[in-house]
Tab-separated table of N, CA, C and O in Angstrom:
chain	number	residue	atom	x	y	z
R	685	GLN	N	175.680	51.631	97.053
R	685	GLN	CA	176.872	52.460	96.972
R	685	GLN	C	177.946	51.885	97.891
R	685	GLN	O	177.683	51.557	99.037
R	686	VAL	N	179.154	51.770	97.356
R	686	VAL	CA	180.250	51.198	98.124
R	686	VAL	C	180.810	52.230	99.084
R	686	VAL	O	181.046	53.380	98.711
R	687	GLN	N	181.008	51.813	100.327
R	687	GLN	CA	181.646	52.674	101.311
R	687	GLN	C	182.730	51.902	102.044
R	687	GLN	O	182.559	50.728	102.378
R	688	LEU	N	183.835	52.598	102.291
R	688	LEU	CA	184.921	52.065	103.102
R	688	LEU	C	185.117	53.017	104.268
R	688	LEU	O	185.217	54.230	104.058
R	689	VAL	N	185.168	52.473	105.482
R	689	VAL	CA	185.294	53.312	106.671
R	689	VAL	C	186.441	52.805	107.533
R	689	VAL	O	186.374	51.687	108.061
R	690	GLU	N	187.470	53.645	107.650
R	690	GLU	CA	188.630	53.284	108.465
R	690	GLU	C	188.422	53.669	109.927
R	690	GLU	O	187.691	54.623	110.233
R	691	SER	N	189.115	52.949	110.806
R	691	SER	CA	189.117	53.272	112.226
R	691	SER	C	190.393	52.711	112.840
R	691	SER	O	191.100	51.922	112.207
R	692	GLY	N	190.668	53.135	114.061
R	692	GLY	CA	191.814	52.586	114.776
R	692	GLY	C	193.033	53.482	114.835
R	692	GLY	O	194.028	53.138	115.473
R	693	GLY	N	192.975	54.617	114.170
R	693	GLY	CA	194.102	55.524	114.226
R	693	GLY	C	194.215	56.188	115.599
R	693	GLY	O	193.339	56.039	116.447
R	694	GLY	N	195.317	56.913	115.790
R	694	GLY	CA	195.501	57.604	117.057
R	694	GLY	C	196.931	58.043	117.247
R	694	GLY	O	197.730	58.036	116.313
R	695	LEU	N	197.238	58.408	118.488
R	695	LEU	CA	198.571	58.868	118.871
R	695	LEU	C	199.267	57.742	119.631
R	695	LEU	O	198.709	57.183	120.580
R	696	VAL	N	200.491	57.429	119.215
R	696	VAL	CA	201.251	56.361	119.858
R	696	VAL	C	202.713	56.761	119.909
R	696	VAL	O	203.187	57.530	119.059
R	697	GLN	N	203.419	56.275	120.897
R	697	GLN	CA	204.840	56.553	120.998
R	697	GLN	C	205.624	55.661	120.041
R	697	GLN	O	205.178	54.561	119.684
R	698	ALA	N	206.783	56.128	119.663
R	698	ALA	CA	207.657	55.330	118.804
R	698	ALA	C	207.929	53.977	119.456
R	698	ALA	O	208.146	53.890	120.661
R	699	GLY	N	207.876	52.934	118.624
R	699	GLY	CA	208.032	51.580	119.117
R	699	GLY	C	206.727	50.901	119.450
R	699	GLY	O	206.700	49.682	119.665
R	700	GLY	N	205.659	51.660	119.494
R	700	GLY	CA	204.351	51.118	119.833
R	700	GLY	C	203.645	50.487	118.646
R	700	GLY	O	204.205	50.378	117.545
R	701	SER	N	202.398	50.081	118.893
R	701	SER	CA	201.612	49.379	117.872
R	701	SER	C	200.216	49.974	117.761
R	701	SER	O	199.678	50.527	118.731
R	702	LEU	N	199.651	49.834	116.580
R	702	LEU	CA	198.253	50.172	116.325
R	702	LEU	C	197.701	49.158	115.342
R	702	LEU	O	198.448	48.632	114.511
R	703	ARG	N	196.389	48.916	115.409
R	703	ARG	CA	195.735	48.101	114.394
R	703	ARG	C	194.620	48.925	113.768
R	703	ARG	O	193.671	49.334	114.450
R	704	LEU	N	194.765	49.165	112.478
R	704	LEU	CA	193.744	49.865	111.725
R	704	LEU	C	192.741	48.856	111.169
R	704	LEU	O	193.113	47.747	110.791
R	705	SER	N	191.493	49.287	111.116
R	705	SER	CA	190.437	48.476	110.515
R	705	SER	C	189.755	49.270	109.426
R	705	SER	O	189.702	50.506	109.490
R	706	CYS	N	189.232	48.564	108.460
R	706	CYS	CA	188.498	49.204	107.362
R	706	CYS	C	187.284	48.339	107.058
R	706	CYS	O	187.426	47.243	106.505
R	707	GLY	N	186.116	48.834	107.414
R	707	GLY	CA	184.877	48.128	107.128
R	707	GLY	C	184.348	48.502	105.765
R	707	GLY	O	184.313	49.685	105.411
R	708	ALA	N	183.967	47.497	104.995
R	708	ALA	CA	183.518	47.720	103.626
R	708	ALA	C	182.060	47.317	103.461
R	708	ALA	O	181.666	46.222	103.862
R	709	SER	N	181.288	48.205	102.869
R	709	SER	CA	179.892	47.880	102.552
R	709	SER	C	179.823	47.376	101.119
R	709	SER	O	179.284	48.037	100.233
R	710	ILE	N	180.413	46.200	100.896
R	710	ILE	CA	180.486	45.596	99.559
R	710	ILE	C	179.960	44.183	99.681
R	710	ILE	O	180.534	43.355	100.389
R	711	ARG	N	178.894	43.856	98.942
R	711	ARG	CA	178.333	42.511	99.043
R	711	ARG	C	179.280	41.457	98.503
R	711	ARG	O	179.344	40.345	99.014
R	712	THR	N	180.028	41.810	97.451
R	712	THR	CA	180.956	40.859	96.833
R	712	THR	C	182.380	41.156	97.263
R	712	THR	O	183.315	41.129	96.455
R	713	PHE	N	182.564	41.422	98.519
R	713	PHE	CA	183.865	41.849	99.050
R	713	PHE	C	184.967	40.870	98.718
R	713	PHE	O	186.104	41.264	98.462
R	714	SER	N	184.668	39.579	98.705
R	714	SER	CA	185.692	38.563	98.454
R	714	SER	C	186.255	38.638	97.040
R	714	SER	O	187.275	38.012	96.746
R	715	GLY	N	185.614	39.403	96.166
R	715	GLY	CA	186.103	39.559	94.804
R	715	GLY	C	187.031	40.744	94.613
R	715	GLY	O	187.475	41.005	93.489
R	716	TYR	N	187.336	41.432	95.695
R	716	TYR	CA	188.143	42.642	95.636
R	716	TYR	C	189.524	42.444	96.250
R	716	TYR	O	189.648	41.849	97.331
R	717	ALA	N	190.527	42.975	95.573
R	717	ALA	CA	191.823	43.187	96.208
R	717	ALA	C	191.703	44.428	97.088
R	717	ALA	O	190.912	45.333	96.795
R	718	VAL	N	192.495	44.463	98.158
R	718	VAL	CA	192.432	45.600	99.077
R	718	VAL	C	193.834	46.126	99.344
R	718	VAL	O	194.820	45.391	99.243
R	719	GLY	N	193.893	47.396	99.685
R	719	GLY	CA	195.188	48.000	99.936
R	719	GLY	C	195.111	49.091	100.987
R	719	GLY	O	194.024	49.589	101.315
R	720	TRP	N	196.272	49.420	101.525
R	720	TRP	CA	196.419	50.555	102.447
R	720	TRP	C	197.431	51.526	101.853
R	720	TRP	O	198.473	51.103	101.329
R	721	PHE	N	197.116	52.796	101.953
R	721	PHE	CA	197.984	53.878	101.517
R	721	PHE	C	198.105	54.879	102.660
R	721	PHE	O	197.318	54.857	103.601
R	722	ARG	N	199.078	55.770	102.552
R	722	ARG	CA	199.204	56.823	103.553
R	722	ARG	C	199.664	58.107	102.900
R	722	ARG	O	200.332	58.086	101.867
R	723	GLN	N	199.284	59.212	103.552
R	723	GLN	CA	199.627	60.533	103.026
R	723	GLN	C	200.041	61.431	104.172
R	723	GLN	O	199.234	61.723	105.067
R	724	ALA	N	201.300	61.842	104.140
R	724	ALA	CA	201.820	62.774	105.129
R	724	ALA	C	201.574	64.203	104.633
R	724	ALA	O	201.395	64.421	103.435
R	725	PRO	N	201.569	65.186	105.538
R	725	PRO	CA	201.310	66.569	105.133
R	725	PRO	C	202.274	67.036	104.047
R	725	PRO	O	203.486	66.861	104.162
R	726	GLY	N	201.719	67.603	102.996
R	726	GLY	CA	202.528	68.137	101.914
R	726	GLY	C	203.118	67.097	100.979
R	726	GLY	O	203.909	67.438	100.095
R	727	LYS	N	202.727	65.843	101.156
R	727	LYS	CA	203.276	64.777	100.318
R	727	LYS	C	202.173	64.055	99.568
R	727	LYS	O	200.996	64.194	99.867
R	728	GLU	N	202.582	63.260	98.584
R	728	GLU	CA	201.629	62.486	97.813
R	728	GLU	C	201.160	61.272	98.619
R	728	GLU	O	201.792	60.876	99.589
R	729	ARG	N	200.060	60.691	98.159
R	729	ARG	CA	199.550	59.475	98.773
R	729	ARG	C	200.410	58.300	98.308
R	729	ARG	O	200.551	58.053	97.118
R	730	ASP	N	200.970	57.574	99.264
R	730	ASP	CA	201.915	56.510	98.960
R	730	ASP	C	201.366	55.141	99.325
R	730	ASP	O	200.659	54.981	100.316
R	731	PHE	N	201.770	54.153	98.560
R	731	PHE	CA	201.390	52.772	98.802
R	731	PHE	C	202.047	52.254	100.078
R	731	PHE	O	203.210	52.545	100.357
R	732	VAL	N	201.286	51.458	100.842
R	732	VAL	CA	201.809	50.820	102.041
R	732	VAL	C	201.769	49.295	101.911
R	732	VAL	O	202.780	48.624	102.105
R	733	ALA	N	200.585	48.757	101.614
R	733	ALA	CA	200.440	47.300	101.569
R	733	ALA	C	199.226	46.938	100.734
R	733	ALA	O	198.275	47.720	100.632
R	734	ALA	N	199.263	45.730	100.153
R	734	ALA	CA	198.132	45.229	99.376
R	734	ALA	C	197.947	43.741	99.638
R	734	ALA	O	198.906	43.030	99.952
R	735	LEU	N	196.704	43.304	99.481
R	735	LEU	CA	196.334	41.908	99.696
R	735	LEU	C	195.360	41.512	98.608
R	735	LEU	O	194.377	42.226	98.364
R	736	ASP	N	195.618	40.384	97.961
R	736	ASP	CA	194.752	40.016	96.843
R	736	ASP	C	193.436	39.412	97.337
R	736	ASP	O	193.223	39.225	98.536
R	737	ARG	N	192.551	39.130	96.385
R	737	ARG	CA	191.207	38.678	96.754
R	737	ARG	C	191.207	37.338	97.462
R	737	ARG	O	190.301	37.057	98.242
R	738	SER	N	192.225	36.512	97.205
R	738	SER	CA	192.296	35.210	97.861
R	738	SER	C	192.788	35.313	99.302
R	738	SER	O	192.590	34.400	100.106
R	739	GLY	N	193.460	36.425	99.595
R	739	GLY	CA	194.061	36.573	100.913
R	739	GLY	C	195.397	35.872	101.040
R	739	GLY	O	196.017	35.894	102.098
R	740	GLY	N	195.861	35.273	99.941
R	740	GLY	CA	197.088	34.503	100.008
R	740	GLY	C	198.327	35.213	99.530
R	740	GLY	O	199.444	34.718	99.723
R	741	ASN	N	198.149	36.342	98.899
R	741	ASN	CA	199.289	37.079	98.353
R	741	ASN	C	199.281	38.506	98.864
R	741	ASN	O	198.258	39.185	98.840
R	742	THR	N	200.447	38.952	99.322
R	742	THR	CA	200.589	40.297	99.855
R	742	THR	C	201.784	40.991	99.214
R	742	THR	O	202.663	40.353	98.636
R	743	PHE	N	201.776	42.313	99.323
R	743	PHE	CA	202.918	43.099	98.866
R	743	PHE	C	203.032	44.287	99.793
R	743	PHE	O	202.027	44.914	100.144
R	744	TYR	N	204.263	44.611	100.184
R	744	TYR	CA	204.499	45.698	101.121
R	744	TYR	C	205.529	46.678	100.581
R	744	TYR	O	206.484	46.289	99.885
R	745	GLU	N	205.345	47.917	100.938
R	745	GLU	CA	206.368	48.927	100.671
R	745	GLU	C	207.581	48.584	101.533
R	745	GLU	O	207.441	48.081	102.659
R	746	ASP	N	208.765	48.848	101.039
R	746	ASP	CA	209.984	48.367	101.693
R	746	ASP	C	210.108	48.814	103.144
R	746	ASP	O	210.542	48.038	104.013
R	747	SER	N	209.755	50.049	103.452
R	747	SER	CA	209.999	50.567	104.797
R	747	SER	C	209.089	49.949	105.857
R	747	SER	O	209.355	50.088	107.054
R	748	VAL	N	208.024	49.264	105.438
R	748	VAL	CA	207.115	48.664	106.419
R	748	VAL	C	207.234	47.158	106.486
R	748	VAL	O	206.599	46.521	107.341
R	749	LYS	N	208.021	46.569	105.604
R	749	LYS	CA	208.196	45.109	105.619
R	749	LYS	C	208.724	44.648	106.972
R	749	LYS	O	209.647	45.233	107.520
R	750	GLY	N	208.101	43.600	107.493
R	750	GLY	CA	208.505	43.074	108.787
R	750	GLY	C	207.889	43.803	109.964
R	750	GLY	O	207.999	43.329	111.108
R	751	ARG	N	207.250	44.937	109.724
R	751	ARG	CA	206.617	45.709	110.806
R	751	ARG	C	205.097	45.749	110.664
R	751	ARG	O	204.390	45.731	111.662
R	752	PHE	N	204.606	45.825	109.435
R	752	PHE	CA	203.168	45.927	109.169
R	752	PHE	C	202.671	44.621	108.568
R	752	PHE	O	203.380	43.948	107.817
R	753	THR	N	201.415	44.284	108.887
R	753	THR	CA	200.777	43.106	108.316
R	753	THR	C	199.363	43.446	107.880
R	753	THR	O	198.568	43.948	108.688
R	754	ILE	N	199.066	43.189	106.619
R	754	ILE	CA	197.717	43.393	106.093
R	754	ILE	C	196.979	42.059	106.122
R	754	ILE	O	197.557	41.005	105.841
R	755	SER	N	195.699	42.120	106.473
R	755	SER	CA	194.895	40.904	106.510
R	755	SER	C	193.440	41.274	106.232
R	755	SER	O	193.091	42.454	106.194
R	756	ARG	N	192.618	40.249	106.028
R	756	ARG	CA	191.208	40.506	105.745
R	756	ARG	C	190.346	39.429	106.361
R	756	ARG	O	190.779	38.293	106.553
R	757	ASP	N	189.114	39.798	106.653
R	757	ASP	CA	188.105	38.865	107.123
R	757	ASP	C	186.904	39.054	106.214
R	757	ASP	O	186.141	40.015	106.367
R	758	ASN	N	186.757	38.159	105.241
R	758	ASN	CA	185.696	38.332	104.258
R	758	ASN	C	184.306	38.223	104.887
R	758	ASN	O	183.366	38.879	104.441
R	759	ALA	N	184.175	37.403	105.914
R	759	ALA	CA	182.876	37.265	106.569
R	759	ALA	C	182.437	38.573	107.211
R	759	ALA	O	181.241	38.879	107.266
R	760	LYS	N	183.414	39.336	107.673
R	760	LYS	CA	183.123	40.634	108.293
R	760	LYS	C	183.320	41.791	107.322
R	760	LYS	O	183.156	42.946	107.719
R	761	THR	N	183.676	41.491	106.093
R	761	THR	CA	183.995	42.492	105.054
R	761	THR	C	184.879	43.590	105.624
R	761	THR	O	184.590	44.787	105.507
R	762	THR	N	185.961	43.161	106.248
R	762	THR	CA	186.863	44.089	106.925
R	762	THR	C	188.311	43.784	106.548
R	762	THR	O	188.690	42.621	106.416
R	763	VAL	N	189.071	44.844	106.398
R	763	VAL	CA	190.505	44.769	106.141
R	763	VAL	C	191.224	45.345	107.354
R	763	VAL	O	190.758	46.314	107.957
R	764	TYR	N	192.367	44.754	107.678
R	764	TYR	CA	193.136	45.211	108.826
R	764	TYR	C	194.555	45.573	108.409
R	764	TYR	O	195.093	45.041	107.435
R	765	LEU	N	195.149	46.462	109.175
R	765	LEU	CA	196.573	46.741	109.040
R	765	LEU	C	197.151	46.780	110.443
R	765	LEU	O	196.915	47.720	111.190
R	766	GLN	N	197.878	45.726	110.791
R	766	GLN	CA	198.568	45.673	112.072
R	766	GLN	C	199.915	46.361	111.916
R	766	GLN	O	200.712	45.965	111.062
R	767	MET	N	200.150	47.381	112.716
R	767	MET	CA	201.370	48.165	112.618
R	767	MET	C	202.148	48.048	113.911
R	767	MET	O	201.665	48.483	114.971
R	768	ASN	N	203.326	47.478	113.831
R	768	ASN	CA	204.201	47.317	114.987
R	768	ASN	C	205.480	48.125	114.800
R	768	ASN	O	205.796	48.540	113.687
R	769	SER	N	206.207	48.308	115.879
R	769	SER	CA	207.484	49.041	115.849
R	769	SER	C	207.336	50.363	115.106
R	769	SER	O	208.138	50.694	114.223
R	770	LEU	N	206.322	51.106	115.453
R	770	LEU	CA	206.027	52.352	114.738
R	770	LEU	C	207.124	53.381	114.932
R	770	LEU	O	207.770	53.453	115.993
R	771	ARG	N	207.318	54.163	113.880
R	771	ARG	CA	208.345	55.195	113.853
R	771	ARG	C	207.690	56.550	113.602
R	771	ARG	O	206.610	56.615	112.987
R	772	PRO	N	208.340	57.637	113.993
R	772	PRO	CA	207.765	58.968	113.707
R	772	PRO	C	207.488	59.173	112.225
R	772	PRO	O	206.508	59.845	111.871
R	773	GLU	N	208.299	58.600	111.356
R	773	GLU	CA	208.086	58.772	109.914
R	773	GLU	C	206.880	58.005	109.398
R	773	GLU	O	206.495	58.150	108.227
R	774	ASP	N	206.240	57.187	110.236
R	774	ASP	CA	204.997	56.532	109.850
R	774	ASP	C	203.784	57.457	110.042
R	774	ASP	O	202.662	57.095	109.663
R	775	THR	N	204.001	58.612	110.623
R	775	THR	CA	202.913	59.570	110.852
R	775	THR	C	202.300	59.998	109.525
R	775	THR	O	202.996	60.456	108.617
R	776	ALA	N	200.988	59.821	109.404
R	776	ALA	CA	200.278	60.155	108.166
R	776	ALA	C	198.799	59.866	108.351
R	776	ALA	O	198.393	59.283	109.369
R	777	ILE	N	198.024	60.270	107.370
R	777	ILE	CA	196.640	59.797	107.276
R	777	ILE	C	196.684	58.496	106.482
R	777	ILE	O	197.276	58.451	105.406
R	778	TYR	N	196.048	57.473	107.011
R	778	TYR	CA	196.050	56.154	106.382
R	778	TYR	C	194.691	55.903	105.736
R	778	TYR	O	193.645	56.099	106.360
R	779	TYR	N	194.739	55.455	104.476
R	779	TYR	CA	193.537	55.201	103.694
R	779	TYR	C	193.480	53.737	103.276
R	779	TYR	O	194.497	53.162	102.872
R	780	CYS	N	192.300	53.151	103.333
R	780	CYS	CA	192.129	51.842	102.723
R	780	CYS	C	191.446	52.014	101.367
R	780	CYS	O	190.778	53.021	101.117
R	781	ALA	N	191.657	51.026	100.498
R	781	ALA	CA	191.131	51.089	99.148
R	781	ALA	C	190.782	49.679	98.675
R	781	ALA	O	191.326	48.692	99.181
R	782	ALA	N	189.891	49.614	97.696
R	782	ALA	CA	189.473	48.320	97.158
R	782	ALA	C	189.386	48.379	95.641
R	782	ALA	O	189.011	49.414	95.067
R	783	LYS	N	189.736	47.254	95.021
R	783	LYS	CA	189.690	47.144	93.563
R	783	LYS	C	189.196	45.752	93.193
R	783	LYS	O	189.737	44.750	93.663
R	784	TRP	N	188.195	45.699	92.321
R	784	TRP	CA	187.677	44.412	91.858
R	784	TRP	C	188.723	43.729	90.975
R	784	TRP	O	189.302	44.346	90.089
R	785	GLY	N	188.971	42.458	91.210
R	785	GLY	CA	189.843	41.714	90.315
R	785	GLY	C	190.814	40.800	91.030
R	785	GLY	O	190.828	40.686	92.249
R	786	TYR	N	191.636	40.148	90.196
R	786	TYR	CA	192.547	39.101	90.666
R	786	TYR	C	193.962	39.597	90.961
R	786	TYR	O	194.768	38.852	91.472
R	787	ASP	N	194.260	40.834	90.625
R	787	ASP	CA	195.639	41.282	90.741
R	787	ASP	C	195.944	41.830	92.132
R	787	ASP	O	195.129	41.729	93.057
R	788	LEU	N	197.142	42.372	92.251
R	788	LEU	CA	197.643	42.892	93.521
R	788	LEU	C	198.103	44.327	93.274
R	788	LEU	O	199.299	44.603	93.189
R	789	PRO	N	197.161	45.249	93.158
R	789	PRO	CA	197.506	46.614	92.734
R	789	PRO	C	198.272	47.396	93.784
R	789	PRO	O	198.033	47.259	94.984
R	790	GLN	N	199.176	48.242	93.296
R	790	GLN	CA	199.999	49.056	94.186
R	790	GLN	C	199.950	50.549	93.865
R	790	GLN	O	200.563	51.337	94.565
R	791	ALA	N	199.230	50.911	92.833
R	791	ALA	CA	199.159	52.315	92.432
R	791	ALA	C	197.813	52.903	92.820
R	791	ALA	O	196.770	52.248	92.723
R	792	VAL	N	197.850	54.176	93.217
R	792	VAL	CA	196.622	54.872	93.594
R	792	VAL	C	195.578	54.785	92.484
R	792	VAL	O	194.400	54.513	92.741
R	793	ARG	N	196.003	54.979	91.246
R	793	ARG	CA	195.065	55.053	90.123
R	793	ARG	C	194.380	53.724	89.825
R	793	ARG	O	193.369	53.689	89.118
R	794	GLU	N	194.884	52.639	90.376
R	794	GLU	CA	194.298	51.329	90.094
R	794	GLU	C	193.083	51.031	90.962
R	794	GLU	O	192.308	50.129	90.632
R	795	TYR	N	192.921	51.725	92.050
R	795	TYR	CA	191.860	51.405	92.993
R	795	TYR	C	190.581	52.167	92.685
R	795	TYR	O	190.601	53.326	92.299
R	796	GLN	N	189.466	51.490	92.875
R	796	GLN	CA	188.155	52.046	92.535
R	796	GLN	C	187.501	52.774	93.705
R	796	GLN	O	186.777	53.745	93.502
R	797	TYR	N	187.699	52.258	94.902
R	797	TYR	CA	186.993	52.796	96.061
R	797	TYR	C	187.987	53.140	97.172
R	797	TYR	O	188.958	52.415	97.389
R	798	TRP	N	187.654	54.222	97.887
R	798	TRP	CA	188.531	54.729	98.940
R	798	TRP	C	187.738	55.078	100.183
R	798	TRP	O	186.583	55.524	100.108
R	799	GLY	N	188.415	54.908	101.335
R	799	GLY	CA	187.848	55.397	102.573
R	799	GLY	C	188.216	56.855	102.795
R	799	GLY	O	188.922	57.464	101.980
R	800	GLN	N	187.763	57.394	103.918
R	800	GLN	CA	187.986	58.809	104.205
R	800	GLN	C	189.294	59.048	104.951
R	800	GLN	O	189.727	60.192	105.092
R	801	GLY	N	189.919	57.986	105.445
R	801	GLY	CA	191.206	58.105	106.107
R	801	GLY	C	191.120	58.159	107.615
R	801	GLY	O	190.106	58.569	108.184
R	802	THR	N	192.201	57.729	108.259
R	802	THR	CA	192.308	57.805	109.711
R	802	THR	C	193.725	58.263	110.058
R	802	THR	O	194.703	57.799	109.466
R	803	GLN	N	193.824	59.186	111.001
R	803	GLN	CA	195.112	59.791	111.334
R	803	GLN	C	195.916	58.886	112.265
R	803	GLN	O	195.398	58.411	113.289
R	804	VAL	N	197.163	58.694	111.908
R	804	VAL	CA	198.120	57.989	112.771
R	804	VAL	C	199.259	58.957	113.066
R	804	VAL	O	199.880	59.494	112.137
R	805	THR	N	199.523	59.174	114.346
R	805	THR	CA	200.604	60.062	114.762
R	805	THR	C	201.528	59.300	115.701
R	805	THR	O	201.074	58.752	116.710
R	806	VAL	N	202.807	59.264	115.345
R	806	VAL	CA	203.804	58.563	116.146
R	806	VAL	C	204.756	59.604	116.729
R	806	VAL	O	205.440	60.315	115.985
R	807	SER	N	204.809	59.675	118.038
R	807	SER	CA	205.675	60.650	118.701
R	807	SER	C	207.026	60.020	119.021
R	807	SER	O	207.132	58.825	119.293
R	808	SER	N	208.046	60.863	118.993
R	808	SER	CA	209.402	60.365	119.255
R	808	SER	C	209.733	60.415	120.731
R	808	SER	O	209.012	60.978	121.531
C-alpha cells in the first residue's frame, strides 16, 4: 500500500523559511511525478508545485515562483519543498501527492496518492 507522509511544517515569521519533506513508501518511486498542494481554511486545495519523474522539469504556481523550490531524492524516496520569503498568505495545510507517469500534472484530480498534510503558519 502506498503511503505519503509529510513533515517539516510549523510556525514561522513572515520572511522566514521552511523545508517540507514527504517520504513515500513506493518501490517504483522514480516512475512517479510528484506535486505539492495547499489548502487554506474554507478554500479549495490549490496547486503549488510539480516535478516530473526525471526531476528535470518543474512547474510552479505564479505566487510561489522564485520563492519555493520542489526537488526529489529518488534514493530516499522523498520529495522536498523549500519555501523561502514566506508570507502570511502562504498559511495553509500543505499536501504532497504522487502520480505514475511521464507528465507534469497540476490538477488535484490527476494525482493518485496523497499524504495527510502538514500545517504551515506564517505570522505577520
